[in-house]
Short mmCIF file of C-alpha atoms and ligand atoms in Angstrom, two decimals:
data_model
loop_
_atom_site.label_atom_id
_atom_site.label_comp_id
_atom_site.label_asym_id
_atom_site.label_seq_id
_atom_site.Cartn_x
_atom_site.Cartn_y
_atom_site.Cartn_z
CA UNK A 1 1.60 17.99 3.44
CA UNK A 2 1.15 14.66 1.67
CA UNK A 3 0.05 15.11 -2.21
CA UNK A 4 -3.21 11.95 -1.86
CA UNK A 5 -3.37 12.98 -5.70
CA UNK A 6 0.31 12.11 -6.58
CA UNK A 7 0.19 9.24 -4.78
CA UNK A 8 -3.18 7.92 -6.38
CA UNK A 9 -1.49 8.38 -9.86
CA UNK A 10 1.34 6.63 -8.61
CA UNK A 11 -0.24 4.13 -7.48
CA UNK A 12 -2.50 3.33 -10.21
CA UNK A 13 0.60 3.23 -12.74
CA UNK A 14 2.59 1.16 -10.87
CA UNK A 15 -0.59 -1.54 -10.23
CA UNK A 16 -1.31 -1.41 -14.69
CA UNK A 17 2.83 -1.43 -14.82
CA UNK A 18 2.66 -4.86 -12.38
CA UNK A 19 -0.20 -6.27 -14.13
CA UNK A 20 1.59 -6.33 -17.53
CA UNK A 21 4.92 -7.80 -15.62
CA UNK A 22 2.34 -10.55 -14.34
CA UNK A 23 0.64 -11.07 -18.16
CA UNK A 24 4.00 -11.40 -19.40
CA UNK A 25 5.61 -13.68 -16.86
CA UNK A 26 2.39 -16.10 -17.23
CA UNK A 27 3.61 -16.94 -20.61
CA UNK A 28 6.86 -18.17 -18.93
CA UNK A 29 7.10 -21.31 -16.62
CA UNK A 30 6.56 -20.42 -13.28
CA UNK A 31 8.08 -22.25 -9.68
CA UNK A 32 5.31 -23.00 -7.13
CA UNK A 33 5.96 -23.39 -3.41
CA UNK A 34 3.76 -24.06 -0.50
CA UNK A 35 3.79 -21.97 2.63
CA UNK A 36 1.79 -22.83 5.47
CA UNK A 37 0.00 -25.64 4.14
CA UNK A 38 0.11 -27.79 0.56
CA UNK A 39 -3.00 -25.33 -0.19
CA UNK A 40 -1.50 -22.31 0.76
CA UNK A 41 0.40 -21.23 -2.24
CA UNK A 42 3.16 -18.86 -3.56
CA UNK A 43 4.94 -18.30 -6.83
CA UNK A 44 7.66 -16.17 -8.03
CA UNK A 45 5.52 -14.10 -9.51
CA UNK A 46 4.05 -13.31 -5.93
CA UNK A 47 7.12 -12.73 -5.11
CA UNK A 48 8.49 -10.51 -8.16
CA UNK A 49 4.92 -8.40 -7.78
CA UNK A 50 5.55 -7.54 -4.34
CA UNK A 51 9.14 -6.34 -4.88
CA UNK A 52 8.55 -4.15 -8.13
CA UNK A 53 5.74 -2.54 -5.76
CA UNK A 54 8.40 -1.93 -2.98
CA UNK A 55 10.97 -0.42 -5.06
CA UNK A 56 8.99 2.00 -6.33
CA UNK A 57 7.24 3.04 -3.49
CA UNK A 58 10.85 3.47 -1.78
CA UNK A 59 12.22 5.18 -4.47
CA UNK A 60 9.75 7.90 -4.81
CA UNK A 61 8.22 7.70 -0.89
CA UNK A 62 11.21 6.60 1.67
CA UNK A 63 9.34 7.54 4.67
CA UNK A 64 6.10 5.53 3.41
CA UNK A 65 5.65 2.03 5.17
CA UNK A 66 4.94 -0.91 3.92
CA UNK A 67 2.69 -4.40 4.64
CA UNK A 68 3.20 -7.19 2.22
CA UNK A 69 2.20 -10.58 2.18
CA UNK A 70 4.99 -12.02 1.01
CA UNK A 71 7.22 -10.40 3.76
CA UNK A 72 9.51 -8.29 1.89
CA UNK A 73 8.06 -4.86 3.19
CA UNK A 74 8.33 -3.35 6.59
CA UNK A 75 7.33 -5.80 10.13
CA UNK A 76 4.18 -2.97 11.58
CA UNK A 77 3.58 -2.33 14.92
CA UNK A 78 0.96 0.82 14.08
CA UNK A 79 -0.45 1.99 11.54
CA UNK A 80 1.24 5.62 12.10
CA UNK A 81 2.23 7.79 8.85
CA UNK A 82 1.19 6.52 5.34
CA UNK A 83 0.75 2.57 5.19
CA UNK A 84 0.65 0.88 1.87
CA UNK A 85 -0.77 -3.18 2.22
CA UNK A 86 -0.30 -4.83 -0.39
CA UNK A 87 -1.55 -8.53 -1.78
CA UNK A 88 0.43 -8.34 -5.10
CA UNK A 89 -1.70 -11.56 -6.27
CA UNK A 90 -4.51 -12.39 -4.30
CA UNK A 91 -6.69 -15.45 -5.44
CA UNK A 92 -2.68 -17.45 -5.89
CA UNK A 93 -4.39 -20.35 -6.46
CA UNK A 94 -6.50 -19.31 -9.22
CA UNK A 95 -3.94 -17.69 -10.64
CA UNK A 96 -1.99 -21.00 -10.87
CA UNK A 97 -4.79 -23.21 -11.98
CA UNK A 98 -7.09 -21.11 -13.97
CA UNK A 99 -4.99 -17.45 -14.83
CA UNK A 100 -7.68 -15.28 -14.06
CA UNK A 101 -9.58 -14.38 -11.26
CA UNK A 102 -6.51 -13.35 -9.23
CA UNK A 103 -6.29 -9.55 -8.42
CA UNK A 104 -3.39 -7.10 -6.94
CA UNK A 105 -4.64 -5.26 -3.92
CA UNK A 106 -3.58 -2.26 -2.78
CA UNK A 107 -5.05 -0.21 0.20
CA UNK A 108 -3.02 2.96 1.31
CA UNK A 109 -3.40 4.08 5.12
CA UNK A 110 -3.42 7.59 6.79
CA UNK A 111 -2.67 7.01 10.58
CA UNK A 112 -5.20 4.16 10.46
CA UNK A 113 -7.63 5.79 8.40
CA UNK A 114 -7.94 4.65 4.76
CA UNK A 115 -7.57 7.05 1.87
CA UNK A 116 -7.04 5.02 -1.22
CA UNK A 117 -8.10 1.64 -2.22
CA UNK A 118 -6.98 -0.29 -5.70
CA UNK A 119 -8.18 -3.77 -6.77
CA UNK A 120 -6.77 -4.80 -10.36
CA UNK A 121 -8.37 -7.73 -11.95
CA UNK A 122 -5.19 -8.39 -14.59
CA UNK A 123 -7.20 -10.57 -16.85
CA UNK A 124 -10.12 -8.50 -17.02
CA UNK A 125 -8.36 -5.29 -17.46
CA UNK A 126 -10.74 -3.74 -14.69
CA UNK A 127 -9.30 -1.12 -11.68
CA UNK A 128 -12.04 -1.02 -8.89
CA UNK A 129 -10.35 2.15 -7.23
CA UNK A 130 -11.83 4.30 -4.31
CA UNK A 131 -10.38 7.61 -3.27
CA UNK A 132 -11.64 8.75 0.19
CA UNK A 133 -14.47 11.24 -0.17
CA UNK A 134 -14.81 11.05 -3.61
CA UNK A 135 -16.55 7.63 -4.22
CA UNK A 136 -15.29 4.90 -5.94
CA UNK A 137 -15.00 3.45 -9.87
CA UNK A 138 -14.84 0.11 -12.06
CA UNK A 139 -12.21 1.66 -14.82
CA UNK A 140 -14.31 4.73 -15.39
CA UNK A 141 -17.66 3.57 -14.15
CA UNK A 142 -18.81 5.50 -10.71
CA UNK A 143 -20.37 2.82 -8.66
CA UNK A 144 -23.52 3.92 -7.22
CA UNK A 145 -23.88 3.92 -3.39
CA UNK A 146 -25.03 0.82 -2.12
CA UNK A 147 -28.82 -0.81 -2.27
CA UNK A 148 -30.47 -2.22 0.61
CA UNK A 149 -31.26 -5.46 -0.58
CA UNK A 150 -33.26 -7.73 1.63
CA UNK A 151 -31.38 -11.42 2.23
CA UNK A 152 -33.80 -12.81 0.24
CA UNK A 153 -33.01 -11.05 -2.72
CA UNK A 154 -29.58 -11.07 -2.06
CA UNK A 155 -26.27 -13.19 -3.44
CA UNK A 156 -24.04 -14.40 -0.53
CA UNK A 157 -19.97 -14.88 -1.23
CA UNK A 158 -19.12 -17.64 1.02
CA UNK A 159 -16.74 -20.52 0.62
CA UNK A 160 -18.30 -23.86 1.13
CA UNK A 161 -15.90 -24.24 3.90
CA UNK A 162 -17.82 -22.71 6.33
CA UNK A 163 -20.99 -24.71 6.29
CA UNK A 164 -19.02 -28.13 6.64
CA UNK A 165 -16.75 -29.03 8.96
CA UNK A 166 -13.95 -26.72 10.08
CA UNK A 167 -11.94 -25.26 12.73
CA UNK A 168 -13.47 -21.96 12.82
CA UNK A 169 -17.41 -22.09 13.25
CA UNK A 170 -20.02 -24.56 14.03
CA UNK A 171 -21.48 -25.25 10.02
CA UNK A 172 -25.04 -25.04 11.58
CA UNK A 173 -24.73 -21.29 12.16
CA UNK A 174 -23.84 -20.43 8.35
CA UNK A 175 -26.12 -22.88 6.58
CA UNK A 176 -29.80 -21.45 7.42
CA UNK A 177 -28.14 -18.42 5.94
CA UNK A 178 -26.73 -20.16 2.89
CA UNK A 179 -30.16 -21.47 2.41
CA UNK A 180 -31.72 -18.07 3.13
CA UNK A 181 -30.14 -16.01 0.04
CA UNK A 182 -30.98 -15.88 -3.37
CA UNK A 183 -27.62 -17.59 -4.46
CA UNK A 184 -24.34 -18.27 -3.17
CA UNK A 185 -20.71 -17.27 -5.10
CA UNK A 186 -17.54 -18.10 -4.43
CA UNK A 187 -14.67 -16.82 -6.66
CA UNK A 188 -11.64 -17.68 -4.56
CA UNK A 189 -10.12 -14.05 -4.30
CA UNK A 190 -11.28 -12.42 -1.03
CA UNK A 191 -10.09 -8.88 -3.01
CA UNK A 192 -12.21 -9.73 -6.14
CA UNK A 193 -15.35 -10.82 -3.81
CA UNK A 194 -15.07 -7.70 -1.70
CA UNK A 195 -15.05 -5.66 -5.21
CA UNK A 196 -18.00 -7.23 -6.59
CA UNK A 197 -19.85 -6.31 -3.48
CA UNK A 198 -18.59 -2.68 -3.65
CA UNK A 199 -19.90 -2.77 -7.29
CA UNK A 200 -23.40 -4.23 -6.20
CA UNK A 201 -22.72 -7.41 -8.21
CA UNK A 202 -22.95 -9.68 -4.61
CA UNK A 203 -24.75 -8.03 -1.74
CA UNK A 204 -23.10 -9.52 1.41
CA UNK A 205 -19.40 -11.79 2.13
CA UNK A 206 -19.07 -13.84 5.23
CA UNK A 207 -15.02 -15.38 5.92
CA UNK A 208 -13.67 -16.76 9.00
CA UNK A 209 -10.51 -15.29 8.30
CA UNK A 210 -8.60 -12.95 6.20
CA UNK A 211 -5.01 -11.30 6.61
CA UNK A 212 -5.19 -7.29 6.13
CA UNK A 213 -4.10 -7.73 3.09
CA UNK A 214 -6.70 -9.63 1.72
CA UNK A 215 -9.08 -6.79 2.64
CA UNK A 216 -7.64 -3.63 3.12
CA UNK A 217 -8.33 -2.41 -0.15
CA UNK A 218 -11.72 -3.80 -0.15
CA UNK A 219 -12.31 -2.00 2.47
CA UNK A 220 -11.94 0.99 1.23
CA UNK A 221 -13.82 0.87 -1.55
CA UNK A 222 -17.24 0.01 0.51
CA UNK A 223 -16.43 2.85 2.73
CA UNK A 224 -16.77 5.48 -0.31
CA UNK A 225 -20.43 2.92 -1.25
CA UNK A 226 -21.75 3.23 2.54
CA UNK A 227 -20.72 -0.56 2.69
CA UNK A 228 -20.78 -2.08 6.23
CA UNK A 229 -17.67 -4.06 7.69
CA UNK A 230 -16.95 -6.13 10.95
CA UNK A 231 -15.76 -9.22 12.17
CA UNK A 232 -18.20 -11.80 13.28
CA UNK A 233 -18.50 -10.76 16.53
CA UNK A 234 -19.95 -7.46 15.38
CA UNK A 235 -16.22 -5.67 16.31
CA UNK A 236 -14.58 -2.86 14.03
CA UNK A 237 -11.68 -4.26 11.95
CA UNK A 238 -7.99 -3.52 13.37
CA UNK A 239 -6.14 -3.53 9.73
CA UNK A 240 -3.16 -5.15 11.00
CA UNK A 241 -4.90 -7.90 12.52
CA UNK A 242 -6.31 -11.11 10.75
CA UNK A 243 -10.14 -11.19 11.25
CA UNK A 244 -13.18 -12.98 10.33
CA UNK A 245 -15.15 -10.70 8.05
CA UNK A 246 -19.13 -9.96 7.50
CA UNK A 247 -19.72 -7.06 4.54
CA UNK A 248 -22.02 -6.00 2.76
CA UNK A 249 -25.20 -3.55 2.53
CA UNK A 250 -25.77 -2.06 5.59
CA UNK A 251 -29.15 -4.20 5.54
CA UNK A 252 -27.99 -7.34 4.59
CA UNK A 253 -25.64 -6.85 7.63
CA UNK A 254 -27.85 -5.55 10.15
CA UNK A 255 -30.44 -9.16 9.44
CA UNK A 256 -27.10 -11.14 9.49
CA UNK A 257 -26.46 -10.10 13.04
CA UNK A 258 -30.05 -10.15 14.04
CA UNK A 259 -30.89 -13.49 12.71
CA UNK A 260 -27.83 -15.52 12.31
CA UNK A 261 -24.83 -14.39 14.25
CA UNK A 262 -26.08 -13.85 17.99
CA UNK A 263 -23.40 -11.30 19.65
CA UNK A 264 -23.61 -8.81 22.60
C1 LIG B 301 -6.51 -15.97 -0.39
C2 LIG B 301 -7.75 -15.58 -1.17
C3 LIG B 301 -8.92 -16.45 -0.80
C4 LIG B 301 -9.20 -16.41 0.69
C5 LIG B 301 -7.94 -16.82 1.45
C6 LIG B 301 -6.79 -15.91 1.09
P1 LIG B 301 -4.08 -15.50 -1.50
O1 LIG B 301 -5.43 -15.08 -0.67
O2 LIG B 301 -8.11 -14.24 -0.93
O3 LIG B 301 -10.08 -16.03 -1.46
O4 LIG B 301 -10.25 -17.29 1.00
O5 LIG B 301 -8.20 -16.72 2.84
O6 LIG B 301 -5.62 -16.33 1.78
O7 LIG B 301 -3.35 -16.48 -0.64
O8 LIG B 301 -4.51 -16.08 -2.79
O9 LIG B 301 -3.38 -14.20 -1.61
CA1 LIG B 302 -4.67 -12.79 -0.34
CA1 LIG B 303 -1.45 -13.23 -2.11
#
């Protein structure tokens, strides 16, 4: 039988341990590299995070699997077993310009079904954590199940991307929307944004594309708020997939689809 509970505390110690590796290596100079573009960065620290995170998890879990962005974990085919994914800094380039608003995400798979989900804003000192069934927190704060707030009343996370040109959708779909809301947010840290909607601070996020490990963990935590998730298209997420994401309150959601995103 798998002890959920040993691995939550686990888990949780070894994201506060990696947050205080990452506050201490900010004091030091750190090397930048791009990846697949000059905007799509990495740093050692990336790097470092992702590592400490696989050596424990090895050491105490061998038959555990991991997905990390960085590539250092396991190459998945399935989701089978237990399945840690791990972002060990999402928001990189925040991190690099502005040292805060970057978050470690963690969200930790059961055969495909998600049981616990850990987003650590390092700056902040807050853990948005979700165990499955039994809700989910900001530090010590239960977050209350989610309000159905009408998308006039409601703030949309969406980068300005999406409403200009782009590869990935026609700006003229997005933009009645954009105008629609209350007020628009964008904090560059798909984790973060996806937390702040769990915690009822934005009602709805719309992305053209995120890797699972920029929303695993997210995930998670609007499952245990009765949070709604899909791709644009209306389709359930495959967690090893990259997908364009719509999330939010179940309301919010429903009139996004209705009025904005025509599907089958
Ligand atoms: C990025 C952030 C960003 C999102 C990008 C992601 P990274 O993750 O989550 O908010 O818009 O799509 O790649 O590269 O900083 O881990
Ligand atoms: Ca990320
Ligand atoms: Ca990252």
């Amino acid at each position: 039988m798998t002890n959920w509970k040993e691995i939550d505390r686990l888990a949780k110690s070894w994201v506060k341990e990696a947050g205080q590796r990452i506050k201490q290596s900010m004091k030091e100079k750190m090397t930048i590299e791009t990846k697949s573009n000059p905007n799509d960065l990495v740093t050692n620290i990336d790097k470092e995070t992702e590592r400490f995170f696989i050596e424990k998890i090895q050491s105490v879990f061998p038959d555990h699997h991991i997905l990390g962005e960085e590539g250092q974990g396991d190459k998945l085919t399935s989701l089978d077993g237990v399945v840690w994914i791990i972002d060990p800094i999402d928001g990189t380039m925040n991190f690099i310009h502005q040292k805060r608003n970057f978050a470690i995400s963690i969200g930790i798979f059961e055969n495909g079904k998600g049981k616990i989900g850990l987003i650590y804003d390092v700056t902040h000192d807050e853990l948005y954590h979700a165990f499955q069934g039994e809700g989910a927190y900001m530090n010590n704060t239960k977050l209350g199940k989610m309000k159905e707030v009408p998308l006039e009343e409601s703030i949309l996370a969406i980068n300005a991307t999406w409403i200009t040109e782009n590869r990935r959708i026609d700006p003229s779909v997005l933009s009645p929307l954009v105008r629609r809301v209350r007020g628009t947010r964008s904090y560059g840290s798909a984790a973060l944004e996806l937390a702040y909607v769990a915690a009822g601070r934005m009602d709805v996020y719309v992305t053209m594309r995120l890797a699972p490990w920029d929303y695993a963990a997210g995930c998670i935590l609007l499952d245990e708020v009765g949070g709604t998730y899909t791709t644009i298209d209306g389709k359930p997420l495959n967690f090893l997939e990259n997908h364009s994401i719509v999330a939010g309150n179940p309301a919010a959601h429903r009139a996004i689809f209705d009025e904005y995103l025509p599907h089958e």
